[in-house]
mmCIF file of C-alpha atoms in Angstrom:
data_model
loop_
_atom_site.group_PDB
_atom_site.id
_atom_site.type_symbol
_atom_site.label_atom_id
_atom_site.label_comp_id
_atom_site.label_asym_id
_atom_site.label_seq_id
_atom_site.Cartn_x
_atom_site.Cartn_y
_atom_site.Cartn_z
ATOM 1 C CA MET C 1 75.963 78.243 100.247
ATOM 2 C CA SER C 2 78.647 79.239 102.774
ATOM 3 C CA LEU C 3 82.254 78.225 102.323
ATOM 4 C CA ALA C 4 83.206 75.141 104.346
ATOM 5 C CA PRO C 5 85.665 75.813 107.188
ATOM 6 C CA PRO C 6 89.310 75.209 106.260
ATOM 7 C CA ALA C 7 90.798 71.771 106.940
ATOM 8 C CA PRO C 8 94.135 71.502 108.758
ATOM 9 C CA HIS C 9 97.009 72.407 106.451
ATOM 10 C CA ARG C 10 99.169 69.544 105.203
ATOM 11 C CA ALA C 11 102.232 71.121 106.843
ATOM 12 C CA GLU C 12 100.509 71.072 110.244
ATOM 13 C CA ILE C 13 99.650 67.379 109.908
ATOM 14 C CA GLU C 14 103.165 66.475 108.739
ATOM 15 C CA HIS C 15 104.669 68.428 111.660
ATOM 16 C CA LEU C 16 102.618 66.456 114.191
ATOM 17 C CA VAL C 17 103.484 63.142 112.525
ATOM 18 C CA ARG C 18 107.231 63.904 112.529
ATOM 19 C CA ARG C 19 107.114 64.869 116.196
ATOM 20 C CA ALA C 20 105.264 61.670 117.087
ATOM 21 C CA LEU C 21 107.760 59.541 115.161
ATOM 22 C CA TYR C 22 110.779 61.071 116.905
ATOM 23 C CA GLU C 23 109.105 60.685 120.289
ATOM 24 C CA ASN C 24 108.176 57.027 119.629
ATOM 25 C CA LEU C 25 111.714 56.274 118.463
ATOM 26 C CA GLY C 26 113.199 58.055 121.469
ATOM 27 C CA GLN C 27 115.467 60.099 119.227
ATOM 28 C CA PRO C 28 116.396 63.766 119.743
ATOM 29 C CA MET C 29 114.233 66.052 117.648
ATOM 30 C CA PRO C 30 115.770 68.532 115.183
ATOM 31 C CA ARG C 31 115.031 72.187 115.849
ATOM 32 C CA THR C 32 112.428 72.353 113.093
ATOM 33 C CA VAL C 33 110.535 69.506 114.747
ATOM 34 C CA ARG C 34 110.921 70.950 118.258
ATOM 35 C CA ALA C 35 109.276 74.162 117.087
ATOM 36 C CA PRO C 36 105.677 74.447 118.311
ATOM 37 C CA ASN C 37 104.379 74.930 114.762
ATOM 38 C CA PRO C 38 105.565 74.280 111.194
ATOM 39 C CA LEU C 39 107.001 77.182 109.205
ATOM 40 C CA LEU C 40 105.114 78.033 106.030
ATOM 41 C CA VAL C 41 106.574 80.466 103.503
ATOM 42 C CA ASN C 42 103.762 81.626 101.253
ATOM 43 C CA VAL C 43 103.757 83.890 98.225
ATOM 44 C CA SER C 44 101.462 86.886 98.477
ATOM 45 C CA ALA C 45 100.341 87.875 94.982
ATOM 46 C CA ARG C 46 99.071 91.392 94.282
ATOM 47 C CA HIS C 47 95.807 92.129 96.053
ATOM 48 C CA CYS C 48 93.876 94.790 97.922
ATOM 49 C CA HIS C 49 92.151 95.318 101.261
ATOM 50 C CA LEU C 50 89.031 97.492 101.354
ATOM 51 C CA THR C 51 86.739 99.147 103.870
ATOM 52 C CA PRO C 52 83.023 98.257 103.928
ATOM 53 C CA GLN C 53 82.273 101.690 102.459
ATOM 54 C CA ALA C 54 84.673 101.077 99.562
ATOM 55 C CA VAL C 55 83.023 97.723 98.825
ATOM 56 C CA GLU C 56 79.611 99.406 98.620
ATOM 57 C CA THR C 57 80.967 102.133 96.347
ATOM 58 C CA LEU C 58 82.477 99.599 93.957
ATOM 59 C CA PHE C 59 79.840 96.844 94.076
ATOM 60 C CA GLY C 60 76.613 98.528 95.146
ATOM 61 C CA LYS C 61 74.843 99.569 98.329
ATOM 62 C CA GLY C 62 74.468 96.757 100.822
ATOM 63 C CA ARG C 63 77.017 94.545 99.080
ATOM 64 C CA THR C 64 79.552 92.621 101.158
ATOM 65 C CA LEU C 65 82.499 90.407 100.278
ATOM 66 C CA THR C 66 81.876 86.758 99.405
ATOM 67 C CA PRO C 67 84.505 84.258 100.623
ATOM 68 C CA MET C 68 85.904 82.166 97.767
ATOM 69 C CA LYS C 69 88.961 80.523 99.360
ATOM 70 C CA TRP C 70 90.167 80.397 102.936
ATOM 71 C CA LEU C 71 93.724 81.541 103.564
ATOM 72 C CA TYR C 72 96.112 80.124 106.150
ATOM 73 C CA GLN C 73 95.535 82.815 108.769
ATOM 74 C CA LYS C 74 92.381 82.520 110.861
ATOM 75 C CA ASP C 75 89.228 84.009 109.274
ATOM 76 C CA GLN C 76 91.182 85.428 106.311
ATOM 77 C CA TYR C 77 89.987 84.685 102.790
ATOM 78 C CA ALA C 78 90.274 85.537 99.122
ATOM 79 C CA ALA C 79 86.966 87.014 98.022
ATOM 80 C CA LYS C 80 85.096 86.214 94.849
ATOM 81 C CA GLU C 81 85.032 89.938 94.136
ATOM 82 C CA SER C 82 87.848 91.656 92.254
ATOM 83 C CA VAL C 83 88.445 95.165 90.914
ATOM 84 C CA THR C 84 90.329 96.908 88.151
ATOM 85 C CA LEU C 85 93.206 99.125 89.245
ATOM 86 C CA ILE C 86 93.873 102.187 87.087
ATOM 87 C CA GLY C 87 97.339 103.646 87.505
ATOM 88 C CA PRO C 88 99.311 106.482 85.990
ATOM 89 C CA ARG C 89 98.795 107.137 82.289
ATOM 90 C CA SER C 90 95.640 104.958 82.432
ATOM 91 C CA ARG C 91 97.585 101.712 82.669
ATOM 92 C CA VAL C 92 95.481 99.001 84.329
ATOM 93 C CA ILE C 93 95.576 95.721 86.224
ATOM 94 C CA SER C 94 92.371 93.740 85.802
ATOM 95 C CA ASN C 95 90.952 91.243 88.287
ATOM 96 C CA LEU C 96 92.844 92.545 91.295
ATOM 97 C CA ARG C 97 91.706 90.176 94.027
ATOM 98 C CA ILE C 98 90.179 91.524 97.235
ATOM 99 C CA LEU C 99 91.154 89.836 100.500
ATOM 100 C CA GLY C 100 88.670 89.757 103.342
ATOM 101 C CA PRO C 101 87.340 90.480 105.791
ATOM 102 C CA CYS C 102 87.078 94.236 105.316
ATOM 103 C CA ARG C 103 89.512 96.512 107.145
ATOM 104 C CA ASP C 104 89.411 100.071 108.423
ATOM 105 C CA LEU C 105 91.614 101.383 105.587
ATOM 106 C CA ASN C 106 92.054 100.815 101.870
ATOM 107 C CA GLN C 107 95.393 99.327 100.867
ATOM 108 C CA ILE C 108 96.723 97.939 97.586
ATOM 109 C CA GLU C 109 99.743 95.610 97.697
ATOM 110 C CA LEU C 110 101.792 95.210 94.513
ATOM 111 C CA ALA C 111 105.094 93.631 93.577
ATOM 112 C CA PHE C 112 107.906 95.752 92.165
ATOM 113 C CA THR C 113 107.313 94.537 88.603
ATOM 114 C CA ASP C 114 103.607 95.389 88.937
ATOM 115 C CA ALA C 115 104.563 98.922 89.898
ATOM 116 C CA ILE C 116 106.922 99.255 86.943
ATOM 117 C CA SER C 117 104.265 98.115 84.464
ATOM 118 C CA LEU C 118 101.793 100.613 85.922
ATOM 119 C CA GLY C 119 104.237 103.504 86.089
ATOM 120 C CA PHE C 120 104.214 103.682 89.897
ATOM 121 C CA GLU C 121 107.049 104.388 92.283
ATOM 122 C CA ILE C 122 105.904 102.665 95.446
ATOM 123 C CA PRO C 123 107.643 102.367 98.823
ATOM 124 C CA VAL C 124 108.234 99.201 100.822
ATOM 125 C CA ARG C 125 105.971 99.486 103.851
ATOM 126 C CA ASN C 126 104.544 97.382 106.655
ATOM 127 C CA SER C 127 100.822 96.803 106.316
ATOM 128 C CA GLY C 128 98.770 99.765 107.526
ATOM 129 C CA ASN C 129 101.555 102.314 107.057
ATOM 130 C CA ILE C 130 100.174 104.143 104.028
ATOM 131 C CA LYS C 131 101.049 107.764 104.862
ATOM 132 C CA ASP C 132 102.638 109.568 101.899
ATOM 133 C CA THR C 133 102.150 106.610 99.549
ATOM 134 C CA PRO C 134 100.808 106.874 95.987
ATOM 135 C CA GLY C 135 97.101 106.636 95.298
ATOM 136 C CA CYS C 136 95.175 105.131 92.406
ATOM 137 C CA MET C 137 91.699 104.614 91.031
ATOM 138 C CA LEU C 138 89.732 101.404 91.492
ATOM 139 C CA MET C 139 86.872 100.411 89.219
ATOM 140 C CA GLY C 140 84.118 97.966 90.117
ATOM 141 C CA PRO C 141 80.839 96.964 88.482
ATOM 142 C CA ALA C 142 78.914 99.686 90.344
ATOM 143 C CA GLY C 143 81.339 102.607 90.397
ATOM 144 C CA PHE C 144 84.776 104.152 90.753
ATOM 145 C CA LEU C 145 86.817 104.876 93.856
ATOM 146 C CA GLU C 146 89.644 107.424 93.852
ATOM 147 C CA LEU C 147 92.227 106.640 96.535
ATOM 148 C CA PRO C 148 94.596 109.488 97.476
ATOM 149 C CA VAL C 149 97.022 107.058 99.162
ATOM 150 C CA GLY C 150 97.356 103.354 99.824
ATOM 151 C CA VAL C 151 99.538 101.691 97.156
ATOM 152 C CA ILE C 152 102.513 99.879 98.710
ATOM 153 C CA ARG C 153 104.985 97.099 98.212
ATOM 154 C CA ALA C 154 104.468 95.005 101.344
ATOM 155 C CA ALA C 155 107.599 94.460 103.421
ATOM 156 C CA PRO C 156 108.544 90.792 103.911
ATOM 157 C CA HIS C 157 107.064 89.713 107.241
ATOM 158 C CA VAL C 158 106.273 86.762 109.440
ATOM 159 C CA HIS C 159 103.073 86.129 111.364
ATOM 160 C CA MET C 160 103.501 84.154 114.560
ATOM 161 C CA HIS C 161 101.635 83.023 117.662
ATOM 162 C CA PRO C 162 103.095 84.001 121.074
ATOM 163 C CA ASP C 163 104.271 80.376 121.456
ATOM 164 C CA ASP C 164 106.319 80.758 118.276
ATOM 165 C CA ALA C 165 107.678 84.115 119.446
ATOM 166 C CA ALA C 166 108.829 82.503 122.705
ATOM 167 C CA PHE C 167 110.498 79.657 120.797
ATOM 168 C CA TYR C 168 112.354 82.038 118.457
ATOM 169 C CA ARG C 169 112.978 84.547 121.297
ATOM 170 C CA VAL C 170 111.507 87.526 119.482
ATOM 171 C CA LYS C 171 108.687 89.976 120.110
ATOM 172 C CA ASN C 172 106.223 91.929 118.025
ATOM 173 C CA GLY C 173 108.026 94.544 115.925
ATOM 174 C CA ASP C 174 111.394 92.760 115.893
ATOM 175 C CA TYR C 175 113.188 91.702 112.721
ATOM 176 C CA MET C 176 114.398 88.219 111.838
ATOM 177 C CA LYS C 177 116.236 86.627 108.920
ATOM 178 C CA LEU C 178 114.729 84.069 106.580
ATOM 179 C CA ARG C 179 117.228 81.672 105.043
ATOM 180 C CA VAL C 180 115.947 80.109 101.821
ATOM 181 C CA GLY C 181 117.818 77.083 100.491
ATOM 182 C CA GLY C 182 117.881 75.510 97.058
ATOM 183 C CA ALA C 183 119.785 76.303 93.884
ATOM 184 C CA CYS C 184 118.979 80.022 94.124
ATOM 185 C CA GLY C 185 119.214 80.264 97.901
ATOM 186 C CA VAL C 186 119.116 83.694 99.504
ATOM 187 C CA THR C 187 118.732 85.205 102.952
ATOM 188 C CA PHE C 188 116.156 87.915 103.634
ATOM 189 C CA ASP C 189 117.692 90.144 106.310
ATOM 190 C CA ARG C 190 114.632 92.198 107.352
ATOM 191 C CA MET C 191 111.699 89.920 108.071
ATOM 192 C CA PHE C 192 109.299 92.009 110.176
ATOM 193 C CA VAL C 193 107.772 90.078 113.097
ATOM 194 C CA ARG C 194 104.049 90.326 113.806
ATOM 195 C CA VAL C 195 102.804 88.491 116.910
ATOM 196 C CA SER C 196 99.189 87.797 117.841
ATOM 197 C CA PRO C 197 97.266 84.989 119.572
ATOM 198 C CA ASP C 198 95.213 84.769 116.365
ATOM 199 C CA PHE C 199 98.234 84.151 114.114
ATOM 200 C CA LYS C 200 99.744 80.939 112.803
ATOM 201 C CA LEU C 201 103.422 80.762 111.849
ATOM 202 C CA GLU C 202 103.621 82.010 108.265
ATOM 203 C CA VAL C 203 106.041 84.109 106.235
ATOM 204 C CA HIS C 204 104.737 86.331 103.438
ATOM 205 C CA ILE C 205 106.932 87.375 100.533
ATOM 206 C CA ASP C 206 105.742 88.758 97.211
ATOM 207 C CA THR C 207 105.913 87.176 93.760
ATOM 208 C CA ASP C 208 109.120 88.955 92.755
ATOM 209 C CA GLU C 209 110.905 87.815 95.908
ATOM 210 C CA ALA C 210 109.667 84.238 95.517
ATOM 211 C CA ASN C 211 110.733 84.071 91.874
ATOM 212 C CA ALA C 212 114.168 85.490 92.686
ATOM 213 C CA CYS C 213 114.929 82.686 95.141
ATOM 214 C CA GLY C 214 113.197 79.914 93.179
ATOM 215 C CA LEU C 215 110.757 79.199 96.008
ATOM 216 C CA SER C 216 108.726 76.008 95.700
ATOM 217 C CA PRO C 217 106.687 73.914 98.158
ATOM 218 C CA VAL C 218 109.767 71.748 98.853
ATOM 219 C CA THR C 219 112.339 74.544 99.199
ATOM 220 C CA PRO C 220 113.963 74.376 102.666
ATOM 221 C CA CYS C 221 113.463 77.550 104.709
ATOM 222 C CA GLU C 222 114.611 78.575 108.172
ATOM 223 C CA LEU C 223 113.883 81.537 110.417
ATOM 224 C CA ILE C 224 116.947 82.974 112.185
ATOM 225 C CA LYS C 225 116.916 85.523 114.984
#
């Protein structure tokens, strides 16, 4: 049975309702409501991206990824399949989730504390920039895969549609700031901007970064040019 298509996110529905209320009341809309889309700040836990060839090596010839849960970005999903990562000195992380669909390179994204527990020294990189990064071994039910490179700590970044980029007056490859409120409020100064017609407005930070600022679903967040 195929996975049902994702329903509209609660934040999208709430954004439309707030806009309609302000318009019906004839009141000026705050900047967050004037924005074309709601801002979501999501926590990206450790995971990996694999090529079709890597999936076959690890899970068997002809095997493909099976969607388990749709993610916020269009056509992106967490797969049912996971692997075991073997790092230096044979330290391991079990059940490392694979995100689909497959890509044209193999990339493992870990948080800083993950790297410490494995004995890695990993650089902060934008997705796809894996030159001169550490490698590792992945183990699946059908085999092993030795990766010479590909282990990174993903740089904080924001996905946005061109309409969002026009609203915030930024372009692909720029940097923004993310101001996080709450009791442990912080400001991330280097939020890499990625713009595509296929993207929805979403910030990705890792588990360490989210824990450091006490991020929760109700924490106020704001993007600043």
